[in-house]
Coordinates of C-alpha atoms and ligand atoms in Angstrom, one line a residue:
M1 CA -4.8 -24.8 37.7
L2 CA -4.4 -20.5 35.8
E3 CA -4.2 -17.9 38.8
N4 CA -6.6 -14.8 37.2
N5 CA -5.7 -12.7 38.7
S6 CA -2.4 -11.2 38.5
T7 CA -0.4 -9.8 35.9
S8 CA 1.7 -13.2 35.8
V9 CA -1.1 -15.2 33.7
N10 CA 0.4 -17.0 30.9
T11 CA -1.5 -15.4 27.9
A12 CA -0.9 -18.8 25.5
D13 CA -2.2 -21.5 28.1
V14 CA -5.1 -19.0 28.2
Q15 CA -5.9 -18.7 25.0
T16 CA -5.2 -22.7 24.4
I17 CA -8.0 -23.8 26.8
D18 CA -10.6 -20.8 25.2
A19 CA -10.2 -22.2 21.6
E20 CA -10.8 -25.3 23.0
H21 CA -13.9 -25.0 25.3
H22 CA -15.2 -21.2 25.7
M23 CA -17.1 -20.4 22.4
H24 CA -17.9 -16.7 22.9
P25 CA -21.3 -13.8 22.7
F26 CA -21.6 -12.1 18.3
T27 CA -18.3 -13.7 17.8
N28 CA -17.1 -15.8 14.8
T29 CA -15.5 -18.6 16.7
G30 CA -13.4 -19.8 14.2
A31 CA -11.6 -16.4 13.0
L32 CA -11.1 -15.8 16.9
N33 CA -9.7 -19.1 17.9
K34 CA -6.6 -18.9 15.0
K35 CA -6.5 -15.0 16.1
G36 CA -6.1 -15.8 20.3
A37 CA -8.5 -13.1 22.6
R38 CA -7.5 -10.7 24.5
V39 CA -7.2 -12.0 27.9
I40 CA -8.0 -9.7 30.6
T41 CA -6.1 -10.2 34.2
H42 CA -7.6 -6.9 36.8
A43 CA -8.7 -3.5 36.8
E44 CA -9.1 -0.2 39.2
G45 CA -11.2 2.7 38.6
I46 CA -11.8 3.0 34.8
Y47 CA -8.3 1.1 34.0
L48 CA -8.1 -2.4 32.4
W49 CA -4.9 -4.6 32.1
D50 CA -4.5 -7.3 30.2
S51 CA -2.1 -10.7 30.5
E52 CA 1.3 -8.7 28.3
G53 CA 0.5 -5.8 30.8
N54 CA -1.5 -3.4 28.6
K55 CA -3.0 -0.9 30.8
I56 CA -6.5 0.4 29.3
L57 CA -8.8 2.9 29.4
D58 CA -12.0 1.9 29.7
G59 CA -13.9 3.7 27.4
M60 CA -17.2 1.4 27.1
A61 CA -17.7 0.3 31.2
G62 CA -17.2 -3.3 30.6
L63 CA -20.1 -3.2 28.0
W64 CA -21.9 -0.5 29.7
C65 CA -22.0 -1.4 32.7
V66 CA -19.3 -0.6 35.2
N67 CA -20.4 2.7 36.2
M68 CA -19.5 2.9 39.6
G69 CA -15.7 1.9 38.1
Y70 CA -13.9 -1.4 39.3
G71 CA -12.2 -2.4 42.8
R72 CA -15.2 -0.8 44.6
S73 CA -14.6 -2.1 48.2
E74 CA -18.3 -1.0 48.9
L75 CA -19.7 -4.2 46.4
I76 CA -17.4 -6.5 47.0
E77 CA -17.9 -6.5 50.6
A78 CA -21.9 -6.7 50.5
A79 CA -21.5 -9.7 48.1
N80 CA -19.3 -11.0 50.9
S81 CA -21.4 -10.4 53.1
Q82 CA -24.7 -11.6 51.6
M83 CA -23.2 -15.0 51.1
K84 CA -22.0 -16.1 54.2
Q85 CA -25.6 -14.6 55.1
L86 CA -27.7 -16.8 52.5
A87 CA -26.0 -16.9 49.3
Y88 CA -29.3 -18.5 47.8
Y89 CA -33.3 -18.9 48.1
N90 CA -35.5 -17.6 45.6
T91 CA -38.7 -15.9 46.2
F92 CA -41.2 -17.9 44.2
F93 CA -44.0 -19.5 46.4
Q94 CA -44.6 -17.3 48.5
T95 CA -41.3 -16.9 50.1
T96 CA -38.9 -13.1 50.1
H97 CA -36.3 -12.0 51.6
A98 CA -34.5 -9.2 53.2
P99 CA -32.2 -8.7 50.0
A100 CA -34.8 -9.1 47.5
A101 CA -37.7 -6.9 49.0
Q102 CA -35.2 -4.0 50.3
L103 CA -33.4 -3.6 46.8
A104 CA -37.0 -3.2 45.1
K105 CA -37.7 -0.3 47.3
E106 CA -34.0 1.2 46.5
I107 CA -35.6 0.7 43.0
A108 CA -38.3 2.2 43.4
S109 CA -36.7 5.6 45.6
V110 CA -34.9 6.3 42.4
T111 CA -37.6 5.4 39.8
P112 CA -39.3 8.3 38.2
Y113 CA -43.3 8.2 38.0
D114 CA -45.6 5.6 39.5
L115 CA -43.0 2.7 38.9
N116 CA -42.8 1.2 41.7
H117 CA -43.7 -1.6 41.5
I118 CA -40.3 -4.2 40.7
F119 CA -39.7 -7.4 38.9
F120 CA -36.3 -9.6 39.0
A121 CA -34.3 -10.9 36.1
N122 CA -31.3 -11.6 35.8
S123 CA -30.3 -9.9 32.3
G124 CA -31.3 -7.6 30.5
S125 CA -32.9 -9.7 27.4
E126 CA -35.0 -11.8 31.0
A127 CA -35.8 -8.5 31.1
I128 CA -37.1 -7.0 27.8
D129 CA -39.0 -11.1 28.2
T130 CA -40.6 -9.8 31.4
I131 CA -42.0 -7.4 29.7
I132 CA -43.6 -8.9 26.0
R133 CA -44.9 -11.0 28.1
M134 CA -46.8 -8.8 31.1
V135 CA -47.6 -6.4 28.9
R136 CA -50.0 -8.9 27.2
Q137 CA -51.2 -10.2 29.9
Y138 CA -51.7 -7.4 31.1
W139 CA -54.2 -7.2 27.5
A140 CA -55.5 -10.3 28.5
I141 CA -56.8 -9.3 32.0
K142 CA -58.8 -6.4 30.7
G143 CA -60.0 -9.0 28.2
K144 CA -58.3 -7.9 25.0
P145 CA -55.8 -10.5 24.6
Y146 CA -55.1 -9.7 20.7
R147 CA -54.0 -6.8 21.6
N148 CA -50.2 -8.3 21.5
I149 CA -48.6 -6.4 18.8
L150 CA -45.4 -5.0 19.8
I151 CA -44.0 -2.0 18.5
A152 CA -40.4 -1.7 18.1
R153 CA -37.9 0.3 15.8
E154 CA -34.7 -0.8 13.0
N155 CA -31.6 -0.6 14.5
A156 CA -33.1 -1.3 18.2
Y157 CA -31.2 -4.3 20.6
H158 CA -32.8 -5.6 23.1
G159 CA -30.9 -8.8 24.2
S160 CA -30.3 -11.7 22.4
T161 CA -32.4 -14.3 23.6
I162 CA -36.0 -14.9 21.5
G163 CA -37.5 -12.5 22.5
G164 CA -34.9 -10.5 22.8
T165 CA -34.2 -10.8 19.3
S166 CA -37.7 -11.0 17.9
L167 CA -38.1 -8.0 19.6
G168 CA -35.1 -5.6 18.6
G169 CA -34.4 -4.6 14.9
M170 CA -30.9 -6.4 14.5
G171 CA -31.1 -7.2 10.8
G172 CA -27.7 -9.8 11.2
M173 CA -29.6 -11.4 14.3
H174 CA -33.0 -12.4 12.9
K175 CA -31.5 -13.9 10.1
Q176 CA -29.8 -16.5 12.7
G177 CA -31.7 -19.0 14.9
G178 CA -35.5 -17.9 13.6
P179 CA -38.5 -18.1 13.6
M180 CA -38.9 -14.9 15.1
V181 CA -41.6 -14.8 18.2
P182 CA -44.9 -13.3 16.3
N183 CA -47.0 -10.3 16.3
I184 CA -43.8 -7.6 16.3
A185 CA -43.4 -5.3 13.6
R186 CA -41.2 -2.8 13.8
I187 CA -41.2 1.2 12.5
R188 CA -38.0 3.8 11.8
Q189 CA -35.6 4.9 13.7
P190 CA -34.9 8.3 14.6
Y191 CA -31.6 8.6 12.8
W192 CA -31.7 12.1 12.0
Y193 CA -27.6 12.5 11.3
G194 CA -28.3 8.9 9.2
E195 CA -31.5 8.6 7.3
A196 CA -33.1 12.2 7.7
G197 CA -32.8 13.8 4.6
D198 CA -33.0 16.9 4.0
M199 CA -35.6 17.3 7.0
T200 CA -35.1 19.6 9.9
E201 CA -34.7 17.2 13.2
E202 CA -38.4 18.9 14.5
E203 CA -39.9 17.3 11.2
F204 CA -37.9 14.7 11.9
G205 CA -39.2 13.6 14.7
I206 CA -42.4 14.5 14.3
A207 CA -41.7 12.3 10.8
C208 CA -40.7 9.5 13.1
A209 CA -43.9 9.5 15.4
K210 CA -45.9 9.9 12.4
A211 CA -44.7 6.8 11.2
L212 CA -45.6 4.6 14.7
E213 CA -49.1 6.3 13.9
D214 CA -49.0 5.3 10.3
K215 CA -48.1 1.7 12.0
I216 CA -50.4 1.1 14.5
L217 CA -53.2 1.8 12.6
E218 CA -51.2 -0.9 9.5
V219 CA -51.7 -3.4 12.3
G220 CA -55.3 -2.1 13.7
P221 CA -54.6 -0.1 16.8
D222 CA -56.9 -2.4 19.0
N223 CA -53.9 -5.3 18.6
V224 CA -50.8 -3.3 19.5
A225 CA -50.5 -4.1 23.0
A226 CA -47.4 -1.4 23.5
F227 CA -44.7 0.4 22.0
V228 CA -40.9 -0.4 23.3
G229 CA -38.6 1.9 22.3
E230 CA -34.2 2.4 24.3
P231 CA -34.1 6.7 25.4
I232 CA -31.6 6.5 23.6
Q233 CA -30.1 4.1 21.1
G234 CA -27.1 2.2 22.5
A235 CA -25.6 -1.0 20.6
G236 CA -27.4 0.5 17.6
G237 CA -24.2 3.1 17.4
V238 CA -25.3 5.5 20.1
I239 CA -28.5 7.5 18.3
V240 CA -29.8 10.6 20.1
P241 CA -33.4 11.2 19.0
P242 CA -34.0 15.0 18.0
A243 CA -35.7 16.8 21.3
N244 CA -38.8 16.7 20.5
Y245 CA -39.4 12.6 19.1
W246 CA -40.3 11.0 22.5
T247 CA -42.7 13.9 22.9
E248 CA -45.0 13.2 20.3
I249 CA -44.2 9.4 20.0
Q250 CA -46.2 9.8 23.5
K251 CA -49.0 11.3 22.5
V252 CA -49.7 8.6 19.6
C253 CA -49.4 6.2 22.4
D254 CA -51.6 8.0 24.6
K255 CA -53.9 8.5 21.9
Y256 CA -54.4 4.9 20.7
D257 CA -54.2 3.9 24.6
I258 CA -50.8 2.3 24.1
L259 CA -48.3 0.9 26.7
L260 CA -45.1 2.9 26.4
A261 CA -42.5 0.5 27.0
A262 CA -38.6 2.1 27.9
D263 CA -36.1 -0.5 27.5
E264 CA -33.9 2.0 29.4
V265 CA -30.9 -1.5 30.0
I266 CA -28.4 1.6 28.8
C267 CA -29.8 4.9 29.7
G268 CA -30.8 3.5 33.2
F269 CA -28.8 4.2 36.6
G270 CA -27.5 7.7 35.5
R271 CA -25.9 7.9 32.0
T272 CA -27.6 10.5 30.6
G273 CA -27.8 12.4 33.9
N274 CA -30.9 11.3 35.2
W275 CA -31.2 8.2 36.7
F276 CA -33.5 7.0 33.9
G277 CA -33.3 7.9 30.7
C278 CA -36.6 9.0 29.7
E279 CA -36.5 11.7 32.1
T280 CA -33.3 13.1 30.8
L281 CA -35.7 12.8 27.2
G282 CA -38.4 13.7 28.4
F283 CA -41.6 10.9 28.3
K284 CA -43.8 7.9 31.0
P285 CA -43.3 5.0 30.7
D286 CA -45.9 2.6 31.4
I287 CA -42.3 0.2 32.1
M288 CA -39.0 -0.2 31.7
S289 CA -36.2 -2.3 32.2
M290 CA -33.1 -2.3 33.8
A291 CA -29.9 -4.3 33.7
K292 CA -26.3 -3.6 33.6
G293 CA -25.7 -0.1 36.1
L294 CA -28.2 -2.0 38.9
S295 CA -25.5 -3.6 40.6
S296 CA -22.0 -1.6 38.5
G297 CA -22.0 -5.5 36.3
Y298 CA -20.8 -6.4 39.1
L299 CA -23.0 -10.0 39.6
P300 CA -25.6 -9.9 37.1
I301 CA -29.2 -8.5 38.3
A302 CA -32.5 -6.6 36.0
A303 CA -34.8 -5.9 37.4
V304 CA -39.0 -4.6 35.2
A305 CA -40.2 -1.5 37.1
V306 CA -43.8 -1.6 36.1
G307 CA -45.8 1.3 36.9
D308 CA -49.5 1.6 38.9
R309 CA -51.4 1.0 35.4
I310 CA -50.7 -2.5 34.8
A311 CA -49.2 -3.7 38.3
N312 CA -52.1 -2.9 39.7
A313 CA -54.1 -4.7 37.1
F314 CA -51.8 -8.1 38.2
I315 CA -52.4 -7.5 41.8
E316 CA -56.9 -7.0 41.1
H317 CA -56.6 -10.6 39.1
N318 CA -56.8 -13.2 41.0
E319 CA -54.0 -15.3 39.1
D320 CA -50.4 -16.2 38.7
F321 CA -48.2 -14.6 36.0
N322 CA -46.8 -18.3 35.3
H323 CA -43.4 -16.3 34.2
G324 CA -39.5 -15.6 36.6
F325 CA -36.2 -16.8 36.8
T326 CA -34.5 -19.7 39.6
Y327 CA -32.7 -16.5 40.4
S328 CA -35.0 -13.9 40.9
G329 CA -33.6 -11.2 43.5
H330 CA -30.8 -13.9 43.7
P331 CA -29.9 -12.8 47.2
V332 CA -26.4 -12.3 46.6
A333 CA -26.7 -10.0 42.8
A334 CA -29.2 -7.9 45.3
A335 CA -27.6 -7.2 47.8
V336 CA -24.7 -5.8 45.8
A337 CA -27.4 -3.7 43.8
I338 CA -29.2 -2.2 46.1
A339 CA -25.1 -1.2 47.8
N340 CA -24.5 -0.1 43.9
I341 CA -28.2 2.4 44.4
Q342 CA -26.5 3.8 48.0
L343 CA -22.9 4.8 46.4
M344 CA -24.5 5.7 44.0
K345 CA -26.2 8.2 46.4
K346 CA -24.1 8.5 48.3
E347 CA -21.1 10.6 45.8
N348 CA -23.7 11.8 44.2
I349 CA -22.8 10.7 41.1
V350 CA -26.4 10.5 39.3
E351 CA -25.8 14.7 39.9
Y352 CA -21.7 14.7 38.8
V353 CA -23.2 13.7 35.9
A354 CA -25.5 16.1 35.4
K355 CA -23.6 18.6 35.9
D356 CA -20.1 18.4 36.1
I357 CA -18.5 15.0 33.9
G358 CA -21.2 14.9 31.5
P359 CA -20.8 18.5 30.0
Y360 CA -17.8 18.4 30.7
F361 CA -17.1 15.8 28.4
Q362 CA -19.2 16.3 26.0
K363 CA -17.0 19.6 25.6
K364 CA -14.4 18.1 25.8
L365 CA -15.0 15.2 23.6
R366 CA -15.8 18.2 20.5
E367 CA -12.9 20.3 21.2
A368 CA -11.0 17.0 20.5
V369 CA -12.4 14.8 17.8
A370 CA -15.5 18.0 15.8
D371 CA -12.7 19.1 13.2
H372 CA -11.5 15.8 12.3
P373 CA -11.7 15.2 8.6
L374 CA -13.0 11.9 9.8
V375 CA -15.5 13.1 11.9
G376 CA -19.1 13.7 10.2
H377 CA -21.4 13.8 13.3
I378 CA -20.7 14.0 17.2
E379 CA -24.5 13.5 19.5
G380 CA -24.4 11.8 23.0
I381 CA -25.7 13.5 26.6
G382 CA -24.2 12.3 29.7
L383 CA -21.4 9.9 29.4
I384 CA -22.4 8.5 26.5
A385 CA -21.2 9.5 22.9
G386 CA -21.4 8.2 19.1
L387 CA -19.4 8.9 16.3
A388 CA -20.4 9.3 12.5
L389 CA -17.9 8.7 11.2
V390 CA -17.3 9.8 7.2
K391 CA -15.2 9.5 4.5
S392 CA -15.8 13.1 3.8
K393 CA -18.2 15.3 5.8
D394 CA -19.2 17.9 3.0
P395 CA -20.9 16.9 0.9
K396 CA -21.6 13.7 3.5
E397 CA -19.5 10.7 1.9
L398 CA -20.0 7.8 3.8
F399 CA -17.4 4.8 3.8
G400 CA -17.8 2.1 1.6
D401 CA -17.7 -1.4 1.7
T402 CA -14.3 -1.7 0.7
V403 CA -13.0 -0.6 4.2
D404 CA -14.4 -1.3 7.1
I405 CA -13.4 2.0 9.1
G406 CA -15.6 1.1 12.7
M407 CA -12.7 -1.7 12.2
V408 CA -9.5 -0.1 11.4
C409 CA -10.6 2.8 15.0
R410 CA -11.1 -0.3 17.0
D411 CA -8.1 -2.1 15.8
H412 CA -6.0 1.4 16.5
C413 CA -7.9 2.0 20.2
F414 CA -6.9 -1.3 21.0
N415 CA -3.7 -0.9 20.1
N416 CA -3.6 2.8 21.9
G417 CA -4.7 1.4 25.5
L418 CA -8.1 2.0 25.0
I419 CA -11.4 -0.4 24.3
M420 CA -13.9 2.4 22.4
R421 CA -16.4 -0.1 20.2
A422 CA -17.6 0.1 16.2
V423 CA -20.8 0.4 15.4
G424 CA -20.3 -0.3 11.5
S425 CA -18.6 3.3 10.5
R426 CA -19.9 5.3 14.6
M427 CA -17.3 5.1 17.6
V428 CA -19.5 5.2 20.7
L429 CA -18.5 5.6 24.9
S430 CA -20.0 4.5 27.6
P431 CA -16.5 5.4 30.1
P432 CA -17.6 5.0 33.6
L433 CA -19.0 7.3 35.3
V434 CA -17.0 7.7 38.1
I435 CA -14.3 9.1 35.6
S436 CA -12.3 12.2 37.1
H437 CA -12.0 15.1 35.0
A438 CA -8.2 14.2 33.4
E439 CA -9.4 11.0 33.4
A440 CA -11.8 12.0 30.5
D441 CA -8.7 14.1 28.8
E442 CA -6.8 11.6 28.6
L443 CA -9.5 9.4 27.2
C444 CA -10.8 12.7 24.5
E445 CA -6.8 12.6 23.8
K446 CA -6.7 9.3 23.1
V447 CA -9.6 9.3 20.8
R448 CA -8.0 12.0 18.6
L449 CA -4.9 10.2 18.2
C450 CA -7.0 7.5 17.4
F451 CA -8.7 8.5 15.0
D452 CA -5.4 10.5 13.5
L453 CA -3.9 6.9 13.2
T454 CA -7.3 5.3 11.8
L455 CA -6.9 8.4 9.4
K456 CA -3.1 8.4 7.7
S457 CA -4.4 4.0 7.8
V458 CA -7.2 4.2 4.9
S459 CA -5.4 7.9 3.6
Ligands
PXG1 N1 -31.7 -3.9 26.3 C1 -30.6 -3.3 25.9 C2 -31.1 -1.4 25.5 C3 -29.4 -3.6 26.0 O1 -28.8 -2.1 25.4 C4 -30.2 -6.4 26.3 C5 -31.6 -5.3 26.0 C6 -29.7 -7.1 27.1 O2 -28.7 -7.1 28.7 P1 -28.4 -8.4 28.6 O3 -28.1 -8.0 29.6 O4 -28.8 -9.6 28.0 O5 -27.3 -8.7 27.9 C7 -29.1 -4.9 25.8 C8 -27.6 -5.4 26.1 C9 -22.8 -4.5 22.6 C10 -23.6 -4.9 23.6 O6 -22.0 -4.9 21.7 C11 -25.3 -4.0 24.7 C12 -25.4 -4.6 24.8 C13 -24.8 -5.9 25.5 C14 -23.9 -6.6 24.5 C15 -23.0 -5.9 23.9 O7 -22.5 -3.0 22.4 N2 -26.9 -4.6 25.3

């Protein structure tokens, strides 16, 4: 058996069995098998170590999730003691347990508005599938089953189950494993730097909301169940919408009585300086998904927070909602999530992001690379940021298909002890929320170094 908890792991051994038996997500398996995957062995705080002994600053908090950092004893202990007490029981068939009930209460203590009714799932994708089914069933309960179209956006990421894939706007995903779920419509994304032409941010915000209204009128207002969006698109490259965007979107939804769903899988749990992204971006969803930061990624758990309007319809309607998962509200995952939220409260981490490290990081990042020849635009808030890499800033010219600038940059990051994700020609950052000032300085210095190396590679 291989040891997997120390740097003594033999890289080649792990790579060999990995290539023989492990199919990776979002990966060209044949190519990876020839090259060999990077083997991560352990982690502490905001740092990872690989099997070659390299220390790596995790600028992505795993996959946008390890918000409270690695190695937190409070979370480890919560899992350990809950496993001893009750490792599993389900929440179907008129049954509950303390961790599920308490976590629902704990989540409701941090959700805004009336989003106080919690449905559990195990991944963001499952939470999104839950939203799709729940909003459609809501309208069925209301006697309007024909109101079943969901409207989402180009370049949105809502997971990779068939529901999440269909709702999301990722072309590369739609090409595979179809046909997609029907009755999903799509509108443009609010990507001002990339797609607004000569419009000001404000004009563009209005144009994007107009695109929603046009789509609603095209498919028929009485056929639309909900509009779904990430407050800030994450996997799409960290696209921060114009300041007026969500207010305008909300107005359109209200006008046609369309439910508004926030996908908070990345923005939730403090990343933008509030508990949820909808608070930072200024809108009031009827329902929202969360995952990742809910447990800081320590165990898989997700949830949908449901507002009174939808929840009361289900509560008053005397029929089962035929939906759920074996592990909905899993006691061990729930215990970890409770400990995580309590730790976040104890350490005032959301306030730290809002008033201290978030502004600090955004300022330092701009100081480090705003003047860099490769950087066309920086957007971000709190501890999430996206940087557009360009061939020329003014006039704006992108790198064409001849050079995959994001991959060149990502490889330099890998080789220089930094995890930074590339989304096409955009580089994105989403470090653990517990990152210190000194660590944020180090992160920004590394970003500068890697951008310099990237520029050298393509000059
Ligand atoms: N919604 C949003 C907004 C997400 O970011 C999901 C739903 C799906 O969550 P699960 O837990 O089913 O993966 C996500 C997930 C990337 C990347 O490369 C992003 C995600 C997942 C995997 C990779 O940026 N986000």
